[in-house]
mmCIF file of C-alpha atoms in Angstrom:
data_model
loop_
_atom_site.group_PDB
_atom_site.id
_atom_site.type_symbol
_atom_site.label_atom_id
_atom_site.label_comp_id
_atom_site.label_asym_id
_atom_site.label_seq_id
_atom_site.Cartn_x
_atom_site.Cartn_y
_atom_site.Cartn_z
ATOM 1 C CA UNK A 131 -68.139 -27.144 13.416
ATOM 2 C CA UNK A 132 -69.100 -29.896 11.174
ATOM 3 C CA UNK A 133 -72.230 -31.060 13.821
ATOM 4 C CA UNK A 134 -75.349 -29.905 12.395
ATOM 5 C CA UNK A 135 -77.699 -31.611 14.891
ATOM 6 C CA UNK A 136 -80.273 -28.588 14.181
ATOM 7 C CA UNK A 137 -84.271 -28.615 13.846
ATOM 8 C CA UNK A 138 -84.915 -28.800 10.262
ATOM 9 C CA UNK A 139 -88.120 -28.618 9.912
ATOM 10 C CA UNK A 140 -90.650 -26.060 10.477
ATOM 11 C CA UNK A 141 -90.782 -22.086 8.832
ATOM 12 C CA UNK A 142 -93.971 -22.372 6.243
ATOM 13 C CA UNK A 143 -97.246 -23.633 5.272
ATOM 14 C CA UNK A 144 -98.330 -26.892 6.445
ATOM 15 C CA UNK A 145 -101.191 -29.466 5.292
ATOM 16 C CA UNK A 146 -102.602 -30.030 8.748
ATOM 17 C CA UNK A 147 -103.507 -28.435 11.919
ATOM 18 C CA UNK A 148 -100.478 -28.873 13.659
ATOM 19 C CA UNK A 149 -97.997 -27.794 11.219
ATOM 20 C CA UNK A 150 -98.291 -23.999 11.659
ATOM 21 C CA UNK A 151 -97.520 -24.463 15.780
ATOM 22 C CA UNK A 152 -94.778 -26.929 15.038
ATOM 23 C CA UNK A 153 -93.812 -24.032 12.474
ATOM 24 C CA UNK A 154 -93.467 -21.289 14.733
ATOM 25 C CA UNK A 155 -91.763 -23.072 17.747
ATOM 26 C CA UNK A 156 -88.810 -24.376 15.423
ATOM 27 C CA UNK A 157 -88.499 -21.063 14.094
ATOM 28 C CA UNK A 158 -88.002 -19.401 17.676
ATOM 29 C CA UNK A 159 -85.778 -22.101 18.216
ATOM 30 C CA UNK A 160 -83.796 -21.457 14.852
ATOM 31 C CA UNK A 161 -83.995 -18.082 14.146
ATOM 32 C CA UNK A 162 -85.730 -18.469 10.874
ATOM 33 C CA UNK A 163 -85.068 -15.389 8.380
ATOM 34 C CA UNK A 164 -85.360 -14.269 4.978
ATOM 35 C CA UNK A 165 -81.572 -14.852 2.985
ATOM 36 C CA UNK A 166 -82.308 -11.629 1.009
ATOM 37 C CA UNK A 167 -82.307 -10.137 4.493
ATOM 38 C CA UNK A 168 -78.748 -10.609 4.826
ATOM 39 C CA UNK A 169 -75.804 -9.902 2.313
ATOM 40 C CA UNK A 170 -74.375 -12.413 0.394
ATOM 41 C CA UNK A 171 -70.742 -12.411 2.932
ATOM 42 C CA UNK A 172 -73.362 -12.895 5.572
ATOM 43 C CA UNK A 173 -74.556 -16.351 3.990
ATOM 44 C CA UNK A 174 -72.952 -19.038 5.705
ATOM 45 C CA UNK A 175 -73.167 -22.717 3.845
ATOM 46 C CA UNK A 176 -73.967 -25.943 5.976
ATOM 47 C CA UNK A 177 -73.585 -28.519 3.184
ATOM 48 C CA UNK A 178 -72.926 -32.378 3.898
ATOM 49 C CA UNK A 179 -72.134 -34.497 1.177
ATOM 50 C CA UNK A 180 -72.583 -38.623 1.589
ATOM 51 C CA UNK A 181 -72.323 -41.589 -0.276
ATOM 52 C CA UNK A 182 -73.875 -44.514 0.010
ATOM 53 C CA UNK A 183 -74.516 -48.002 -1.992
ATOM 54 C CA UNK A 184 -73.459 -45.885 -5.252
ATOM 55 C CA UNK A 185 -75.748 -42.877 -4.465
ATOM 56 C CA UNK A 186 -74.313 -39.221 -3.704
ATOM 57 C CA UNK A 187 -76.800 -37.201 -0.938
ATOM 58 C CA UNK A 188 -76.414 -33.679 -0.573
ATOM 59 C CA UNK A 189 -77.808 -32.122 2.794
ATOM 60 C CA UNK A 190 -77.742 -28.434 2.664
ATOM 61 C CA UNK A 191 -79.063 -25.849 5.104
ATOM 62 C CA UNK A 192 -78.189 -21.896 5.251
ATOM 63 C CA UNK A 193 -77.028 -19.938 8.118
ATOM 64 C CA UNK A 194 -75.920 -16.097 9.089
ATOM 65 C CA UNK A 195 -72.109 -15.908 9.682
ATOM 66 C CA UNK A 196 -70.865 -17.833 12.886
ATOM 67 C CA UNK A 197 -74.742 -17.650 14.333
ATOM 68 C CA UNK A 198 -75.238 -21.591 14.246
ATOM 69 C CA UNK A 199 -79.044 -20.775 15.669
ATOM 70 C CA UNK A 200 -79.958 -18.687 12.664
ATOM 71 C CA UNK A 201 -81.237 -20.387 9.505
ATOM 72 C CA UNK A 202 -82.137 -18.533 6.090
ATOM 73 C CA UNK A 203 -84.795 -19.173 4.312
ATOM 74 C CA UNK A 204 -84.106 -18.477 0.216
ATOM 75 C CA UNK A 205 -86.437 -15.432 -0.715
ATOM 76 C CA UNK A 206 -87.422 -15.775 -4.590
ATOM 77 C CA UNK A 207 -83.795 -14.488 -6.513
ATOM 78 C CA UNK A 208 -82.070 -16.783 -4.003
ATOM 79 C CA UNK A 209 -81.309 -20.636 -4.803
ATOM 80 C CA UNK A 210 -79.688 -23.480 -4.005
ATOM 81 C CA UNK A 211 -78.113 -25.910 -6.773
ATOM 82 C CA UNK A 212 -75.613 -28.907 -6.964
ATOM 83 C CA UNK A 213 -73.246 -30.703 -9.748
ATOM 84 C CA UNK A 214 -71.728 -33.958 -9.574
ATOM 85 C CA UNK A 215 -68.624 -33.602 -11.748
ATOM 86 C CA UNK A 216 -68.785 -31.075 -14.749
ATOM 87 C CA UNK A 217 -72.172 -32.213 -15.164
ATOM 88 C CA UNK A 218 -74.825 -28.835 -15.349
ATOM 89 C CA UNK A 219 -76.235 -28.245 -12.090
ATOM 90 C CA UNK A 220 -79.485 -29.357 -11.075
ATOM 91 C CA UNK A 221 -81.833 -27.645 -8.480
ATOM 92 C CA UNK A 222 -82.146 -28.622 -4.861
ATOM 93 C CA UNK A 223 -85.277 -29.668 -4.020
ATOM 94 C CA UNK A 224 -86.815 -28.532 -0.282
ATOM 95 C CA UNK A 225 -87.008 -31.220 1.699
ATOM 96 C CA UNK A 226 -90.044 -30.409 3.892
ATOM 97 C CA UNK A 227 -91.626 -27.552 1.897
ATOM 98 C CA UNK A 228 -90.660 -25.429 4.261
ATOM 99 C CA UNK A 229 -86.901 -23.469 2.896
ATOM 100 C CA UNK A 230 -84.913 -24.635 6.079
ATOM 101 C CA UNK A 231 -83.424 -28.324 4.465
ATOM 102 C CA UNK A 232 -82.895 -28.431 0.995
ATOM 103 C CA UNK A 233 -81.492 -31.895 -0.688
ATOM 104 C CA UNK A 234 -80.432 -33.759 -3.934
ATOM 105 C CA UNK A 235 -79.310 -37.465 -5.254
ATOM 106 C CA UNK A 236 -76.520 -38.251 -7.401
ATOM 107 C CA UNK A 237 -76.229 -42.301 -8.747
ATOM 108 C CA UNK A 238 -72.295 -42.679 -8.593
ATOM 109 C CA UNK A 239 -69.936 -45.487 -7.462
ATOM 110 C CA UNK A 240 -66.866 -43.579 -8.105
ATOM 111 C CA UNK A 241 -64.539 -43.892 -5.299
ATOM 112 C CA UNK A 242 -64.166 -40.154 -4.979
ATOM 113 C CA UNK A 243 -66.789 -37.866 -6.520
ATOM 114 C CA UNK A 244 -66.244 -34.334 -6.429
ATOM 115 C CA UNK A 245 -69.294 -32.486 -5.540
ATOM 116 C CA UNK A 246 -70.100 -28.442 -6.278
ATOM 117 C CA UNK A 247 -73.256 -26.861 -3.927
ATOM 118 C CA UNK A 248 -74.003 -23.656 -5.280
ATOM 119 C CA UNK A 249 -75.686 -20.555 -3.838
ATOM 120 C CA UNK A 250 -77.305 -18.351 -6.420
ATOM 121 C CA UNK A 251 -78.065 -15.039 -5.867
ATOM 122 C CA UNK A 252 -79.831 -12.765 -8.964
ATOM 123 C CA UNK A 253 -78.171 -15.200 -11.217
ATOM 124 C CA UNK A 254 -75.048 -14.944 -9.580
ATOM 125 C CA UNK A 255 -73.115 -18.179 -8.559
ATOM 126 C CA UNK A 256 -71.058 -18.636 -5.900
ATOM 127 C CA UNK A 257 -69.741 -22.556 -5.950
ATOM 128 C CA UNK A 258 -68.755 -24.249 -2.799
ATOM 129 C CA UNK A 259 -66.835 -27.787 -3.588
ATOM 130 C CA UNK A 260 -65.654 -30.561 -1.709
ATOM 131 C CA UNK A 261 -64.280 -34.190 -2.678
ATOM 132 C CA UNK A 262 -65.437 -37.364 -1.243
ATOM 133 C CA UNK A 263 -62.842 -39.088 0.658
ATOM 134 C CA UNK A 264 -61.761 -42.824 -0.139
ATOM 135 C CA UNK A 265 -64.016 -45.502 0.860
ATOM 136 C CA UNK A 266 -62.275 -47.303 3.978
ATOM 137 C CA UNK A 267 -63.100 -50.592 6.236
ATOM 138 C CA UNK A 268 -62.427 -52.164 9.427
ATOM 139 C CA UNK A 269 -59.732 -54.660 9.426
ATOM 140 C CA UNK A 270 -60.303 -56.201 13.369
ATOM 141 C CA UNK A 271 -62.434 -57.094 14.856
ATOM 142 C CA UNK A 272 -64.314 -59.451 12.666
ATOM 143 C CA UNK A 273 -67.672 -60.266 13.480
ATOM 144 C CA UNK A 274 -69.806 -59.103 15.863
ATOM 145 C CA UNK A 275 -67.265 -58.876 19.371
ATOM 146 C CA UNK A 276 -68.376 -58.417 22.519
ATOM 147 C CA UNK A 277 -67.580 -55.528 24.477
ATOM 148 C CA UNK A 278 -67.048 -56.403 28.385
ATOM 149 C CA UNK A 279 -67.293 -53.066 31.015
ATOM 150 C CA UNK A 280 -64.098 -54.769 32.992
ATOM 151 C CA UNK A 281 -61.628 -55.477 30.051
ATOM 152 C CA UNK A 282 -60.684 -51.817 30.139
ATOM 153 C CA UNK A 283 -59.595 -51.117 26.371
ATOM 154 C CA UNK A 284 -61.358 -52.177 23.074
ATOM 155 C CA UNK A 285 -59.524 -51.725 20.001
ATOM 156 C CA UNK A 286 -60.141 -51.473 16.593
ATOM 157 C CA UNK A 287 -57.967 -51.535 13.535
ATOM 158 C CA UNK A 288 -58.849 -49.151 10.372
ATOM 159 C CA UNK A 289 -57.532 -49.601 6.555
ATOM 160 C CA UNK A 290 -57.666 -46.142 5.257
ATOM 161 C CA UNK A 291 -55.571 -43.329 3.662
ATOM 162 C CA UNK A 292 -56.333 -40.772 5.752
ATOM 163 C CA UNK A 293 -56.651 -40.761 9.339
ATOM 164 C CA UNK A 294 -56.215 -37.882 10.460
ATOM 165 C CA UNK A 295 -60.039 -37.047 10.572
ATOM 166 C CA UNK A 296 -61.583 -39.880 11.914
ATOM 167 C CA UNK A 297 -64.526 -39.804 14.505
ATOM 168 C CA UNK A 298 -66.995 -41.973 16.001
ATOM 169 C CA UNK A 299 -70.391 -41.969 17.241
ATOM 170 C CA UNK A 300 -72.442 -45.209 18.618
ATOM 171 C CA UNK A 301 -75.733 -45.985 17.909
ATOM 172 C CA UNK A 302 -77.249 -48.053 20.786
ATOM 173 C CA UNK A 303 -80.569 -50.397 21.787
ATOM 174 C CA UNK A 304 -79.582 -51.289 25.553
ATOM 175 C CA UNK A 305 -81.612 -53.422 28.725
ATOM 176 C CA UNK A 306 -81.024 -51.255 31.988
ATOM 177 C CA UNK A 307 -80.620 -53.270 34.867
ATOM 178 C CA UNK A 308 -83.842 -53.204 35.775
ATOM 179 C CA UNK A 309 -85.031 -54.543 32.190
ATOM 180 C CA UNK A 310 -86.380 -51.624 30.909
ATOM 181 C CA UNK A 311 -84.926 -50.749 27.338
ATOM 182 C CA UNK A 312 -83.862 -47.209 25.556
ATOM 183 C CA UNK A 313 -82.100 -46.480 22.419
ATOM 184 C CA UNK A 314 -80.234 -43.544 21.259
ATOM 185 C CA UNK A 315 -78.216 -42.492 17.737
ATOM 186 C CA UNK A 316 -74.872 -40.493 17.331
ATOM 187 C CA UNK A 317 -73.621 -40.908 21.045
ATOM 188 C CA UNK A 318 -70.495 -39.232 21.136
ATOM 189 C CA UNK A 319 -67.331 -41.614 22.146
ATOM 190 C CA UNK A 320 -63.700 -40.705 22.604
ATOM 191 C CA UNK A 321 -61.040 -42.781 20.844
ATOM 192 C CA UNK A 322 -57.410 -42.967 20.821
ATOM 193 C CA UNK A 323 -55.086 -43.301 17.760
ATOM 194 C CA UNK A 324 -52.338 -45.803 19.062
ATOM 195 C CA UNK A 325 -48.874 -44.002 18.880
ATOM 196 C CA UNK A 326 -46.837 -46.103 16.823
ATOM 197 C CA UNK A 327 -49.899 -47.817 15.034
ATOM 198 C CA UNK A 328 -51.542 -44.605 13.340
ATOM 199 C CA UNK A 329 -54.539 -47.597 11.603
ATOM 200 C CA UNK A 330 -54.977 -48.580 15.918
ATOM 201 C CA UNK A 331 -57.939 -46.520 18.078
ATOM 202 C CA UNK A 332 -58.260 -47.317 21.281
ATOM 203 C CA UNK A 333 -61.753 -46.964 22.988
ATOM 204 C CA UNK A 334 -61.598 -47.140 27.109
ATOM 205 C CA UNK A 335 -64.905 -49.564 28.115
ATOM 206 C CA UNK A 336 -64.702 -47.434 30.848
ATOM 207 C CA UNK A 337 -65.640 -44.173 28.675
ATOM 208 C CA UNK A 338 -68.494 -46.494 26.986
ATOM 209 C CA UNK A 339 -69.821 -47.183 29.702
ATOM 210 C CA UNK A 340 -70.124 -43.533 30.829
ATOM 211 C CA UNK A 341 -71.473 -42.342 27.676
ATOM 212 C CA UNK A 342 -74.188 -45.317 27.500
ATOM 213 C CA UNK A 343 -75.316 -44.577 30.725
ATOM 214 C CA UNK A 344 -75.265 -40.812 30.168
ATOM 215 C CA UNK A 345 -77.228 -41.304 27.015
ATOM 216 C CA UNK A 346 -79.872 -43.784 29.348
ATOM 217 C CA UNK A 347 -80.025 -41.440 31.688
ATOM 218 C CA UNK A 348 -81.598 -38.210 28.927
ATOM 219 C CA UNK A 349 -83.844 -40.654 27.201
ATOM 220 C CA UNK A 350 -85.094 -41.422 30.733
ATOM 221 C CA UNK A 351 -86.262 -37.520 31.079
ATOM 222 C CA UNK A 352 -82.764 -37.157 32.731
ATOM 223 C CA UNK A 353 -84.355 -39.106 35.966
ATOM 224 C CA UNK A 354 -81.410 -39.190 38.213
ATOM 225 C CA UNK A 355 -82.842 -41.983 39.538
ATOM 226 C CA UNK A 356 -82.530 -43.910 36.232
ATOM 227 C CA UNK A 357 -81.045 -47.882 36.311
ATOM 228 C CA UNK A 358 -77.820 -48.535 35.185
ATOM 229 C CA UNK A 359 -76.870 -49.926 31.448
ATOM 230 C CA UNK A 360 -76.602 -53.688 31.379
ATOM 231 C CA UNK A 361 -76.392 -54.702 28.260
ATOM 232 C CA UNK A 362 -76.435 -53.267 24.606
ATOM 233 C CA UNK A 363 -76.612 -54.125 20.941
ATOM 234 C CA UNK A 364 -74.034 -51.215 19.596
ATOM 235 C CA UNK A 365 -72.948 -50.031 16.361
ATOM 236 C CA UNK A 366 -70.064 -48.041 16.281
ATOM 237 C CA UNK A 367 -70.104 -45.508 13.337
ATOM 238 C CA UNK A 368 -66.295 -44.614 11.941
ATOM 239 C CA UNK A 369 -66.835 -41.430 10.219
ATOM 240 C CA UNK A 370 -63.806 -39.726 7.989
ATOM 241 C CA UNK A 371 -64.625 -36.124 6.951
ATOM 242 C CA UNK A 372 -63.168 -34.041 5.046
ATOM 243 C CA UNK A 373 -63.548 -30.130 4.681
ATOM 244 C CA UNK A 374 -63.783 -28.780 0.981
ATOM 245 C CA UNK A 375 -63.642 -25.342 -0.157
ATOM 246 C CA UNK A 376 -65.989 -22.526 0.649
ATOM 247 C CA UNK A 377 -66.868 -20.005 -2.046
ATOM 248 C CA UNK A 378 -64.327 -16.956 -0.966
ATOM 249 C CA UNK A 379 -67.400 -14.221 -1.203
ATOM 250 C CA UNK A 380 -69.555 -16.496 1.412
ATOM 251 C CA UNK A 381 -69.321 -16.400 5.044
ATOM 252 C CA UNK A 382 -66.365 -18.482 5.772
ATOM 253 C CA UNK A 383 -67.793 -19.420 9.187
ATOM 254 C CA UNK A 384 -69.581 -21.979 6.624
ATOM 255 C CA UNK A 385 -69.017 -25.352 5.218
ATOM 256 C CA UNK A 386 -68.864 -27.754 2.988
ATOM 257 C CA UNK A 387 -68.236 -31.378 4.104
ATOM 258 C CA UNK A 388 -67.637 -35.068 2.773
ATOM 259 C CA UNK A 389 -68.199 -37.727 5.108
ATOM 260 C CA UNK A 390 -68.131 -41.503 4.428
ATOM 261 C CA UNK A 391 -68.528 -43.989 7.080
ATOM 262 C CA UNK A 392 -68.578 -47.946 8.533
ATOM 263 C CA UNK A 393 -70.466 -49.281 11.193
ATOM 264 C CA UNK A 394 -68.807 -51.664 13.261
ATOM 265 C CA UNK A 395 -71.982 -53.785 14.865
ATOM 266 C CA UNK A 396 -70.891 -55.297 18.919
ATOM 267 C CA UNK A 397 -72.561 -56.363 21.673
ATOM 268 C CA UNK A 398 -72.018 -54.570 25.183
ATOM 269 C CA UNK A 399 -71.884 -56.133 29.280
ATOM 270 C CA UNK A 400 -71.658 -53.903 31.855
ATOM 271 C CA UNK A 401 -71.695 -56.869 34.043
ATOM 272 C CA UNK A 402 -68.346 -58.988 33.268
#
């Protein structure tokens, strides 16, 4: 649910040439309508909250109930706004200048902000609110380790208070076996949380492997015919999220989100 690995760019004017094509094909893709189109138990929020070097990002994006290929655009009487605290809210600014992404900045360190997105409708708010989760790190390994294909499990040790939610996604720059190079962000990777160590995941090279070479294989056009992985410089993004609350008279097919995460940089040989 929490994905949103949409288009967001694309429904409105443009500067050049291109723009108004680019427009129209994301818009088939995504749906694109007007949010005074729909009632306000229709509006589903896609808001992810990050922090980062002492600065708070809000990402925030509209949908239509449970339709994740649908994205509203706010007519005029429609808004998006955000608070940091009890601080007054400030306006979201659109990202592209075209109503699909609309973002804001917050400066604060605090370990746990608590962050309010707010739709507005005719002057009427409806507050969606969510609080950061603690800032974690990666007790083992140290360094930059090597991953080896053949040694079967990696593992890696977490210090954090809640770990419950905790994903992972690998961002990769690998040599195929023929020498020709790819990269690719977010690659999904299974991990298991050790049994009597809850802090322990457990990542199966095996698994890695598959996923690198599954990721090599779609930047390669999906060529079945595409060289194996050999060798990769990895980071492996932990990500905790945590779900806040939605504003009871939205669409509760919506969200809002905190995530905070730490990259883990490795090396990778498919050969030993």
């Amino acid at each position: 649910m929490v994905t949103t690995a949409m288009l967001m760019t694309g429904c409105g004017g443009g500067g050049d040439i291109g723009e108004p094509l680019l427009d129209g094909y994301t818009c088939a893709l995504n749906n694109c309508k007007e949010s005074n189109t729909v009632s306000t138990d229709n509006v589903s929020p896609r808001f992810t909250i990050t922090q980062v070097s002492g600065k708070v990002h809000v990402d925030a994006w509209l949908g239509q109930s449970a339709n994740l290929l649908t994205t509203l655009m706010p007519s005029p009487g429609d808004s998006l706004t955000a608070s940091d605290g009890d601080v007054p809210p400030v306006a979201l600014r659109d990202a592209s200048g075209n109503r699909l992404s609309w973002v804001t900045d917050f400066s604060d360190a605090s370990a746990q902000p608590r962050i309010t997105v707010n739709f507005v409708r005719n002057g009427q708010t409806y507050p969606n609110v969510v609080t950061m989760p603690k800032p974690f790190s990666i007790v083992s390994p140290t360094g930059v380790p090597q991953i080896r294909r053949s040694t079967g499990q990696f593992d890696v040790k977490l210090a954090s208070e809640n770990l419950q939610s905790v994903g992972l996604a690998v961002d990769a720059n690998c040599t195929r076996s023929d020498r020709s190079n790819f990269t690719s962000k977010g690659v999904g990777l299974n991990r298991q949380q050790d049994t009597t160590d809850a802090s322990t995941f457990h990542i199966s090279t095996l698994a890695l492997d598959k996923a690198l070479n599954d990721a090599s294989v779609a930047a390669n056009k999906n060529d079945p015919l595409t060289s194996p992985v050999a060798s990769c410089s990895l980071t492996l993004n932990w990500v905790i999220t945590v779900e806040g609350t939605v504003a009871p008279t939205l669409n509760q097919h919506g969200w809002i989100v905190a995530t905070r995460s730490v990259g883990l940089a490795a090396s990778y040989d498919a050969g030993s």
